[in-house]
Amino acid sequence: LGAVSDGRVRGIQYMFEALVRANRTDAAIKCLLRESFPGYGHEIFNQYEPSTTLWESWTGDTMAQWLAESSRNHHYQTSINTFLRKYVAGLDMPTGVSAWEVVKAKPYAAMLPAGLGSDIPGAAVSIESHRGRVEVAWWRTVEGVGLNCTIPGTSRGEVHVPLVRGVSSTSVSLGGVLIWANGSLSLIHISEPTRLLSISYAVF
């Protein structure tokens, strides 16, 4: 794991997502958080040129890169933004869906083991889409994990709730109404909205 961030320009955009798909979200998070060379943490916390932007090269703080005038504000490594949105904050769309027709909320980072999870106490992301605000926020609590989702009235939602302490201690509420607890649904159907950002009726 210590050398997994030693990726090149073309490979780095796939590495983090590939680790998640291989069920190694823990490895991806470790790569993201570490401050040693090479990595994003090294760019931010290195001794000679602490960065506030993404570099063209991992070695941007070396004399060779200074002489080569390597860019300190480059798009090569910006794929990390997608990883942060999809897997740390947990905002995505299901495969084959576009234009936020279906909003998928699945914060992989919230499901990390306690030891590593303590390094990421929570995350939030929002996007102003043409349908309205799309948002996911989660945070760790003494009891487990809290999760809030904002889904436009013209979209459908697919929300994955982390069972941090097991099914029996996990509950889900919608608009202040308890809809899932103790492993069973209380709310079994929500109709299509009759007006924006509103639920027209529900069957219990």
Coordinates of N, CA and C in Angstrom, one line a residue:
L1 N 0.8 -1.2 0.0 CA 0.0 0.0 0.0 C 0.9 1.3 0.0
G2 N 2.1 1.2 0.6 CA 2.9 2.3 0.7 C 3.3 2.9 -0.6
A3 N 3.4 2.1 -1.7 CA 3.8 2.6 -3.0 C 2.7 2.7 -4.0
V4 N 1.5 2.5 -3.6 CA 0.4 2.5 -4.6 C 0.1 3.8 -5.2
S5 N 0.5 4.9 -4.5 CA 0.3 6.2 -5.1 C 1.4 6.6 -6.2
D6 N 2.4 5.7 -6.4 CA 3.4 6.0 -7.4 C 2.9 5.8 -8.8
G7 N 1.8 6.4 -9.1 CA 1.1 6.3 -10.4 C 1.6 7.4 -11.3
R8 N 1.4 7.1 -12.6 CA 1.7 8.1 -13.6 C 0.5 8.8 -14.0
V9 N 0.6 9.8 -14.9 CA -0.5 10.7 -15.3 C -1.7 9.9 -15.8
R10 N -1.5 8.9 -16.6 CA -2.6 8.2 -17.2 C -3.2 7.2 -16.2
G11 N -2.5 6.7 -15.3 CA -3.0 5.7 -14.4 C -3.7 6.2 -13.2
I12 N -3.3 7.4 -12.8 CA -3.8 7.9 -11.5 C -5.3 8.2 -11.6
Q13 N -5.8 8.5 -12.8 CA -7.3 8.8 -12.9 C -8.1 7.5 -12.7
Y14 N -7.5 6.4 -12.8 CA -8.3 5.1 -12.6 C -8.0 4.4 -11.3
M15 N -6.9 4.8 -10.7 CA -6.4 4.0 -9.6 C -7.3 4.0 -8.4
F16 N -7.8 5.2 -8.0 CA -8.6 5.2 -6.8 C -10.0 4.5 -6.9
E17 N -10.6 4.7 -8.1 CA -11.9 4.0 -8.3 C -11.6 2.5 -8.5
A18 N -10.5 2.1 -9.1 CA -10.2 0.7 -9.2 C -10.1 0.0 -7.8
L19 N -9.5 0.7 -6.9 CA -9.3 0.2 -5.5 C -10.7 0.0 -4.9
V20 N -11.6 1.0 -5.0 CA -12.9 0.8 -4.4 C -13.6 -0.4 -5.0
R21 N -13.5 -0.5 -6.3 CA -14.2 -1.7 -7.0 C -13.6 -3.0 -6.6
A22 N -12.4 -3.0 -6.2 CA -11.7 -4.2 -5.7 C -11.9 -4.4 -4.2
N23 N -12.9 -3.6 -3.6 CA -13.2 -3.7 -2.2 C -12.0 -3.3 -1.3
R24 N -11.2 -2.3 -1.8 CA -10.1 -1.8 -1.1 C -10.2 -0.3 -0.9
T25 N -11.4 0.1 -0.5 CA -11.6 1.6 -0.2 C -10.6 2.0 0.9
D26 N -10.2 1.1 1.8 CA -9.3 1.5 2.8 C -7.9 1.9 2.2
A27 N -7.5 1.2 1.2 CA -6.2 1.5 0.6 C -6.3 2.8 -0.2
A28 N -7.4 3.1 -0.8 CA -7.6 4.3 -1.5 C -7.5 5.5 -0.5
I29 N -8.2 5.4 0.6 CA -8.2 6.4 1.6 C -6.8 6.6 2.2
K30 N -6.1 5.6 2.4 CA -4.7 5.7 3.0 C -3.8 6.4 2.0
C31 N -4.0 6.1 0.7 CA -3.2 6.8 -0.3 C -3.5 8.3 -0.3
L32 N -4.8 8.6 -0.2 CA -5.3 10.0 -0.2 C -4.8 10.8 1.0
L33 N -4.7 10.2 2.2 CA -4.4 10.9 3.4 C -2.9 11.0 3.7
R34 N -2.1 10.1 3.2 CA -0.7 10.1 3.5 C 0.0 11.3 3.1
E35 N 1.0 11.8 3.8 CA 1.7 13.0 3.6 C 3.1 12.7 3.0
S36 N 3.5 11.5 2.8 CA 4.8 11.2 2.3 C 4.8 11.2 0.8
F37 N 5.9 11.2 0.1 CA 6.0 11.2 -1.3 C 5.8 9.8 -1.9
P38 N 5.1 9.6 -3.0 CA 4.4 10.7 -3.7 C 2.9 10.7 -3.3
G39 N 2.2 11.7 -3.5 CA 0.8 11.7 -3.2 C 0.3 13.2 -3.0
Y40 N -1.1 13.2 -2.9 CA -1.7 14.6 -2.7 C -1.3 15.2 -1.4
G41 N -1.1 14.4 -0.3 CA -0.7 15.0 0.9 C 0.7 15.6 0.9
H42 N 1.6 14.9 0.1 CA 2.9 15.5 -0.1 C 2.9 16.8 -0.8
E43 N 2.0 17.0 -1.7 CA 1.8 18.3 -2.4 C 1.5 19.4 -1.4
I44 N 0.6 19.0 -0.5 CA 0.1 20.0 0.4 C 1.0 20.3 1.6
F45 N 1.7 19.3 2.1 CA 2.5 19.4 3.3 C 4.0 19.3 3.1
N46 N 4.5 19.3 1.8 CA 6.0 19.2 1.7 C 6.7 20.5 2.2
Q47 N 7.9 20.3 2.5 CA 8.7 21.4 3.2 C 9.0 22.6 2.3
Y48 N 9.2 22.4 1.0 CA 9.7 23.5 0.2 C 8.7 24.3 -0.5
E49 N 7.6 23.7 -0.9 CA 6.6 24.4 -1.7 C 5.2 23.8 -1.4
P50 N 4.7 24.1 -0.2 CA 3.3 23.6 0.1 C 2.3 24.2 -0.9
S51 N 1.5 23.3 -1.4 CA 0.6 23.6 -2.5 C -0.8 23.9 -2.1
T52 N -1.5 24.8 -2.8 CA -2.9 25.0 -2.6 C -3.7 24.6 -3.9
T53 N -3.0 24.1 -4.9 CA -3.5 23.6 -6.1 C -2.9 22.3 -6.5
L54 N -3.4 21.6 -7.6 CA -2.9 20.4 -8.0 C -1.7 20.6 -9.0
W55 N -0.7 19.8 -8.8 CA 0.5 20.0 -9.7 C 0.4 19.1 -11.0
E56 N 1.3 19.5 -11.9 CA 1.4 18.7 -13.1 C 2.2 17.4 -12.8
S57 N 3.1 17.5 -11.8 CA 4.0 16.3 -11.5 C 4.0 16.1 -10.0
W58 N 4.1 14.9 -9.6 CA 4.3 14.6 -8.2 C 5.5 15.3 -7.6
T59 N 6.5 15.5 -8.4 CA 7.8 16.0 -8.0 C 7.9 17.5 -8.1
G60 N 6.8 18.2 -8.0 CA 6.8 19.6 -8.2 C 7.6 20.4 -7.3
D61 N 8.0 19.8 -6.1 CA 8.8 20.6 -5.1 C 10.3 20.3 -5.3
T62 N 10.7 19.7 -6.4 CA 12.2 19.5 -6.7 C 12.8 20.5 -7.6
M63 N 14.1 20.6 -7.5 CA 14.8 21.6 -8.4 C 14.6 21.2 -9.9
A64 N 14.6 20.0 -10.2 CA 14.4 19.6 -11.6 C 13.1 20.1 -12.2
Q65 N 12.0 20.0 -11.4 CA 10.7 20.5 -11.8 C 10.7 22.1 -11.8
W66 N 11.4 22.7 -10.9 CA 11.4 24.2 -10.9 C 12.1 24.6 -12.2
L67 N 13.2 24.0 -12.6 CA 13.9 24.4 -13.9 C 13.1 24.1 -15.1
A68 N 12.3 23.0 -15.0 CA 11.5 22.6 -16.2 C 10.2 23.4 -16.2
E69 N 10.0 24.2 -15.2 CA 8.8 25.1 -15.1 C 7.5 24.2 -15.2
S70 N 7.5 23.1 -14.5 CA 6.3 22.3 -14.4 C 5.2 23.0 -13.8
S71 N 4.0 22.9 -14.3 CA 2.8 23.6 -13.8 C 2.5 23.3 -12.4
R72 N 2.1 24.3 -11.6 CA 1.6 24.0 -10.2 C 0.1 24.1 -10.1
N73 N -0.6 24.2 -11.3 CA -2.0 24.3 -11.3 C -2.5 23.6 -12.6
H74 N -2.6 22.3 -12.5 CA -2.8 21.5 -13.7 C -4.0 20.5 -13.5
H75 N -4.6 20.1 -14.6 CA -5.7 19.2 -14.6 C -5.4 17.7 -14.5
Y76 N -4.1 17.3 -14.7 CA -3.8 15.9 -14.7 C -4.3 15.1 -13.6
Q77 N -4.3 15.7 -12.4 CA -4.6 14.9 -11.2 C -6.0 15.2 -10.6
T78 N -6.8 16.0 -11.4 CA -8.1 16.4 -10.9 C -9.2 15.3 -10.8
S79 N -8.8 14.1 -11.3 CA -9.8 13.0 -11.2 C -10.0 12.6 -9.7
I80 N -9.2 13.1 -8.8 CA -9.4 12.9 -7.4 C -10.7 13.5 -7.0
N81 N -11.2 14.6 -7.7 CA -12.4 15.2 -7.3 C -13.6 14.3 -7.5
T82 N -13.5 13.5 -8.6 CA -14.6 12.5 -8.8 C -14.6 11.4 -7.7
F83 N -13.4 11.0 -7.3 CA -13.3 10.0 -6.2 C -13.9 10.6 -4.9
L84 N -13.6 11.9 -4.6 CA -14.1 12.5 -3.4 C -15.6 12.6 -3.4
R85 N -16.2 13.0 -4.6 CA -17.6 13.1 -4.7 C -18.3 11.7 -4.6
K86 N -17.9 10.8 -5.4 CA -18.6 9.5 -5.5 C -18.4 8.6 -4.3
Y87 N -17.2 8.6 -3.7 CA -16.9 7.5 -2.7 C -16.6 8.0 -1.3
V88 N -16.1 9.3 -1.2 CA -15.9 9.8 0.2 C -17.2 10.5 0.6
A89 N -17.7 11.4 -0.2 CA -19.0 12.1 0.2 C -20.2 11.1 -0.1
G90 N -20.1 10.4 -1.3 CA -21.1 9.4 -1.6 C -22.2 9.8 -2.5
L91 N -21.9 10.8 -3.4 CA -23.0 11.3 -4.4 C -22.6 10.8 -5.8
D92 N -23.6 10.1 -6.4 CA -23.4 9.5 -7.7 C -24.7 9.3 -8.4
M93 N -24.6 8.7 -9.6 CA -25.8 8.2 -10.3 C -25.6 6.7 -10.6
P94 N -26.7 5.9 -10.6 CA -26.5 4.5 -10.9 C -26.0 4.4 -12.4
T95 N -25.4 3.3 -12.7 CA -24.8 3.0 -14.0 C -26.0 3.1 -15.1
G96 N -25.7 3.8 -16.1 CA -26.6 4.0 -17.2 C -27.6 5.1 -17.1
V97 N -27.5 5.9 -15.9 CA -28.4 7.0 -15.7 C -27.6 8.3 -15.9
S98 N -28.4 9.3 -16.4 CA -27.7 10.6 -16.6 C -28.7 11.7 -16.1
A99 N -28.1 12.9 -16.1 CA -28.9 14.1 -15.8 C -29.6 14.1 -14.4
W100 N -29.0 13.3 -13.5 CA -29.6 13.2 -12.2 C -31.0 12.8 -12.1
E101 N -31.4 11.9 -13.1 CA -32.7 11.3 -13.1 C -32.9 10.4 -11.9
V102 N -31.8 9.8 -11.5 CA -31.8 9.0 -10.3 C -30.6 9.4 -9.5
V103 N -30.7 9.8 -8.2 CA -29.6 10.2 -7.4 C -29.2 9.0 -6.5
K104 N -28.0 8.6 -6.5 CA -27.5 7.5 -5.7 C -26.6 8.1 -4.6
A105 N -27.0 7.8 -3.4 CA -26.2 8.2 -2.2 C -25.6 6.9 -1.5
K106 N -24.3 6.8 -1.6 CA -23.6 5.6 -1.0 C -22.2 6.1 -0.6
P107 N -22.1 6.5 0.6 CA -20.8 7.0 1.1 C -19.9 5.8 1.6
Y108 N -19.1 5.4 0.7 CA -18.2 4.3 1.0 C -17.3 4.6 2.2
A109 N -16.9 5.8 2.3 CA -15.9 6.2 3.4 C -16.6 6.1 4.8
A110 N -17.9 6.2 4.8 CA -18.7 6.0 6.1 C -18.7 4.6 6.6
M111 N -18.3 3.7 5.7 CA -18.4 2.2 6.1 C -17.0 1.7 6.4
L112 N -16.0 2.6 6.5 CA -14.6 2.1 6.8 C -14.5 1.6 8.3
P113 N -13.6 0.7 8.6 CA -13.4 0.3 9.9 C -13.1 1.5 10.9
A114 N -13.3 1.3 12.1 CA -13.2 2.4 13.1 C -11.9 3.0 13.1
G115 N -10.8 2.2 13.0 CA -9.4 2.8 13.1 C -9.2 3.8 12.0
L116 N -9.5 3.4 10.7 CA -9.3 4.3 9.6 C -10.4 5.3 9.5
G117 N -11.6 4.9 9.8 CA -12.7 5.9 9.7 C -12.6 7.1 10.6
S118 N -11.8 7.0 11.7 CA -11.7 8.2 12.5 C -10.9 9.3 11.8
D119 N -10.1 9.0 10.8 CA -9.4 10.0 10.0 C -10.4 10.8 9.1
I120 N -11.5 10.3 8.9 CA -12.5 11.0 8.1 C -13.8 11.1 8.9
P121 N -14.0 12.1 9.7 CA -15.2 12.2 10.6 C -16.5 12.5 9.8
G122 N -16.4 12.9 8.6 CA -17.6 13.2 7.8 C -17.3 13.8 6.5
A123 N -18.3 14.0 5.6 CA -18.1 14.6 4.3 C -19.4 15.1 3.8
A124 N -19.3 16.1 2.9 CA -20.6 16.6 2.3 C -20.2 17.1 0.9
V125 N -21.2 17.0 0.0 CA -21.1 17.5 -1.3 C -22.4 18.0 -1.8
S126 N -22.5 19.0 -2.6 CA -23.7 19.5 -3.2 C -23.5 19.9 -4.7
I127 N -24.5 19.7 -5.5 CA -24.4 20.1 -6.9 C -25.7 20.8 -7.3
E128 N -25.6 22.0 -7.9 CA -26.8 22.7 -8.4 C -27.1 22.2 -9.8
S129 N -28.0 21.1 -9.9 CA -28.3 20.6 -11.2 C -29.5 21.3 -11.8
H130 N -29.8 21.0 -13.0 CA -30.9 21.6 -13.7 C -32.3 21.2 -13.0
R131 N -32.2 20.1 -12.2 CA -33.4 19.6 -11.5 C -33.5 20.3 -10.2
G132 N -32.5 20.9 -9.7 CA -32.4 21.4 -8.3 C -31.2 21.0 -7.6
R133 N -31.1 21.3 -6.3 CA -29.9 20.9 -5.5 C -29.9 19.4 -5.3
V134 N -28.8 18.8 -5.5 CA -28.5 17.4 -5.2 C -27.4 17.4 -4.1
E135 N -27.7 16.8 -3.0 CA -26.7 16.9 -1.9 C -26.7 15.6 -1.1
V136 N -25.5 15.3 -0.6 CA -25.3 14.2 0.4 C -24.4 14.7 1.5
A137 N -24.7 14.5 2.7 CA -23.9 14.8 3.8 C -23.9 13.7 4.9
W138 N -22.8 13.3 5.4 CA -22.8 12.3 6.5 C -21.7 12.6 7.5
W139 N -21.9 12.1 8.7 CA -21.0 12.4 9.8 C -21.1 11.3 10.8
R140 N -20.0 11.1 11.5 CA -19.9 10.1 12.5 C -20.4 10.6 13.9
T141 N -21.1 9.7 14.6 CA -21.6 10.1 15.9 C -21.1 9.0 16.9
V142 N -21.4 9.2 18.1 CA -21.1 8.2 19.1 C -21.9 6.9 18.8
E143 N -23.1 7.1 18.3 CA -24.0 5.9 18.1 C -23.6 5.2 16.7
G144 N -23.0 6.0 15.8 CA -22.7 5.4 14.5 C -22.5 6.4 13.4
V145 N -23.4 6.5 12.4 CA -23.3 7.4 11.3 C -24.6 8.1 11.0
G146 N -24.6 9.4 10.9 CA -25.8 10.1 10.4 C -25.6 10.4 8.9
L147 N -26.8 10.4 8.2 CA -26.7 10.6 6.8 C -27.9 11.5 6.4
N148 N -27.7 12.5 5.6 CA -28.7 13.4 5.0 C -28.6 13.4 3.5
C149 N -29.7 13.3 2.8 CA -29.7 13.4 1.4 C -30.8 14.5 0.9
T150 N -30.4 15.3 -0.1 CA -31.4 16.2 -0.7 C -31.5 15.8 -2.1
I151 N -32.7 15.4 -2.5 CA -33.0 14.9 -3.8 C -34.1 15.7 -4.5
P152 N -34.0 16.3 -5.6 CA -35.0 17.1 -6.3 C -36.3 16.3 -6.4
G153 N -37.4 17.1 -6.5 CA -38.7 16.4 -6.6 C -38.9 15.7 -7.9
T154 N -38.2 16.1 -8.9 CA -38.3 15.4 -10.2 C -37.3 14.3 -10.4
S155 N -36.6 14.0 -9.4 CA -35.6 12.8 -9.4 C -36.1 11.7 -8.5
R156 N -35.5 10.5 -8.7 CA -35.7 9.4 -7.8 C -34.4 9.2 -7.0
G157 N -34.6 8.6 -5.9 CA -33.4 8.4 -5.0 C -33.1 7.0 -4.7
E158 N -31.8 6.7 -4.6 CA -31.3 5.3 -4.3 C -30.3 5.6 -3.1
V159 N -30.8 5.3 -1.9 CA -30.0 5.7 -0.7 C -29.5 4.4 0.0
H160 N -28.2 4.3 0.1 CA -27.5 3.2 0.8 C -27.2 3.6 2.2
V161 N -27.8 3.0 3.2 CA -27.5 3.4 4.6 C -26.5 2.5 5.2
P162 N -25.4 3.0 5.7 CA -24.4 2.2 6.4 C -24.9 1.5 7.7
L163 N -24.8 0.2 7.8 CA -25.2 -0.5 9.0 C -24.0 -0.6 9.9
V164 N -23.7 0.5 10.5 CA -22.4 0.6 11.2 C -22.5 -0.3 12.5
R165 N -23.6 -0.3 13.2 CA -23.7 -1.1 14.4 C -24.8 -2.2 14.2
G166 N -25.0 -2.6 13.0 CA -26.0 -3.7 12.7 C -27.4 -3.2 12.4
V167 N -28.2 -4.1 11.9 CA -29.6 -3.8 11.5 C -30.4 -3.3 12.6
S168 N -30.3 -3.9 13.8 CA -31.3 -3.5 14.8 C -31.1 -2.1 15.4
S169 N -30.0 -1.5 15.2 CA -29.8 -0.2 15.7 C -29.7 0.9 14.6
T170 N -30.2 0.5 13.4 CA -30.2 1.5 12.3 C -31.6 1.9 11.9
S171 N -31.8 3.2 11.7 CA -33.2 3.7 11.4 C -33.0 4.7 10.2
V172 N -34.1 4.8 9.5 CA -34.1 5.8 8.3 C -35.4 6.6 8.5
S173 N -35.2 8.0 8.3 CA -36.4 8.9 8.4 C -36.5 9.6 7.1
L174 N -37.7 10.0 6.7 CA -37.9 10.8 5.5 C -38.8 12.0 5.9
G175 N -38.3 13.2 5.8 CA -39.0 14.3 6.2 C -39.5 14.3 7.7
G176 N -38.7 13.6 8.5 CA -39.0 13.5 9.9 C -39.9 12.3 10.3
V177 N -40.3 11.6 9.2 CA -41.1 10.4 9.4 C -40.3 9.1 9.4
L178 N -40.4 8.3 10.4 CA -39.6 7.0 10.4 C -40.1 6.1 9.4
I179 N -39.3 5.7 8.4 CA -39.7 4.8 7.3 C -39.0 3.4 7.4
W180 N -38.0 3.3 8.2 CA -37.3 2.0 8.2 C -36.6 1.8 9.6
A181 N -36.9 0.7 10.2 CA -36.3 0.5 11.6 C -36.4 -1.0 11.9
N182 N -35.4 -1.5 12.6 CA -35.4 -2.9 13.0 C -35.5 -3.9 11.8
G183 N -34.9 -3.4 10.7 CA -34.8 -4.3 9.6 C -36.1 -4.4 8.7
S184 N -37.0 -3.5 8.9 CA -38.3 -3.6 8.2 C -38.7 -2.2 7.8
L185 N -39.5 -2.1 6.7 CA -40.1 -0.9 6.2 C -41.3 -0.5 7.0
S186 N -41.4 0.8 7.3 CA -42.7 1.4 7.8 C -43.4 2.1 6.7
L187 N -42.7 2.7 5.8 CA -43.2 3.3 4.6 C -42.9 2.5 3.4
I188 N -44.0 2.0 2.7 CA -43.7 1.0 1.6 C -43.9 1.6 0.2
H189 N -44.4 2.8 0.1 CA -44.6 3.4 -1.2 C -44.7 4.9 -1.1
I190 N -44.0 5.6 -2.0 CA -44.1 7.0 -2.2 C -44.5 7.3 -3.6
S191 N -45.6 8.1 -3.8 CA -46.0 8.3 -5.2 C -45.1 9.3 -5.9
E192 N -45.3 9.4 -7.2 CA -44.6 10.4 -8.0 C -45.0 11.8 -7.5
P193 N -44.1 12.8 -7.4 CA -44.4 14.1 -6.9 C -45.4 14.8 -7.8
T194 N -46.4 15.5 -7.2 CA -47.3 16.3 -8.0 C -46.8 17.7 -8.1
R195 N -45.9 18.1 -7.3 CA -45.3 19.4 -7.5 C -43.8 19.4 -7.0
L196 N -43.0 20.3 -7.5 CA -41.6 20.3 -7.3 C -41.3 20.2 -5.8
L197 N -40.3 19.3 -5.4 CA -39.8 19.2 -4.1 C -40.9 18.8 -3.1
S198 N -41.9 18.1 -3.5 CA -43.0 17.7 -2.6 C -43.4 16.2 -2.9
I199 N -43.8 15.5 -1.8 CA -44.3 14.2 -2.0 C -45.9 14.3 -1.9
S200 N -46.5 13.7 -2.9 CA -48.0 13.9 -3.0 C -48.7 13.0 -2.1
Y201 N -48.3 11.7 -1.9 CA -48.9 10.9 -0.9 C -48.0 9.7 -0.6
A202 N -48.3 9.1 0.5 CA -47.5 7.9 0.9 C -48.5 6.9 1.5
V203 N -48.1 5.6 1.3 CA -48.9 4.5 1.8 C -48.1 3.9 2.9
F204 N -48.7 3.7 4.1 CA -48.0 3.1 5.3 C -48.6 1.7 5.5

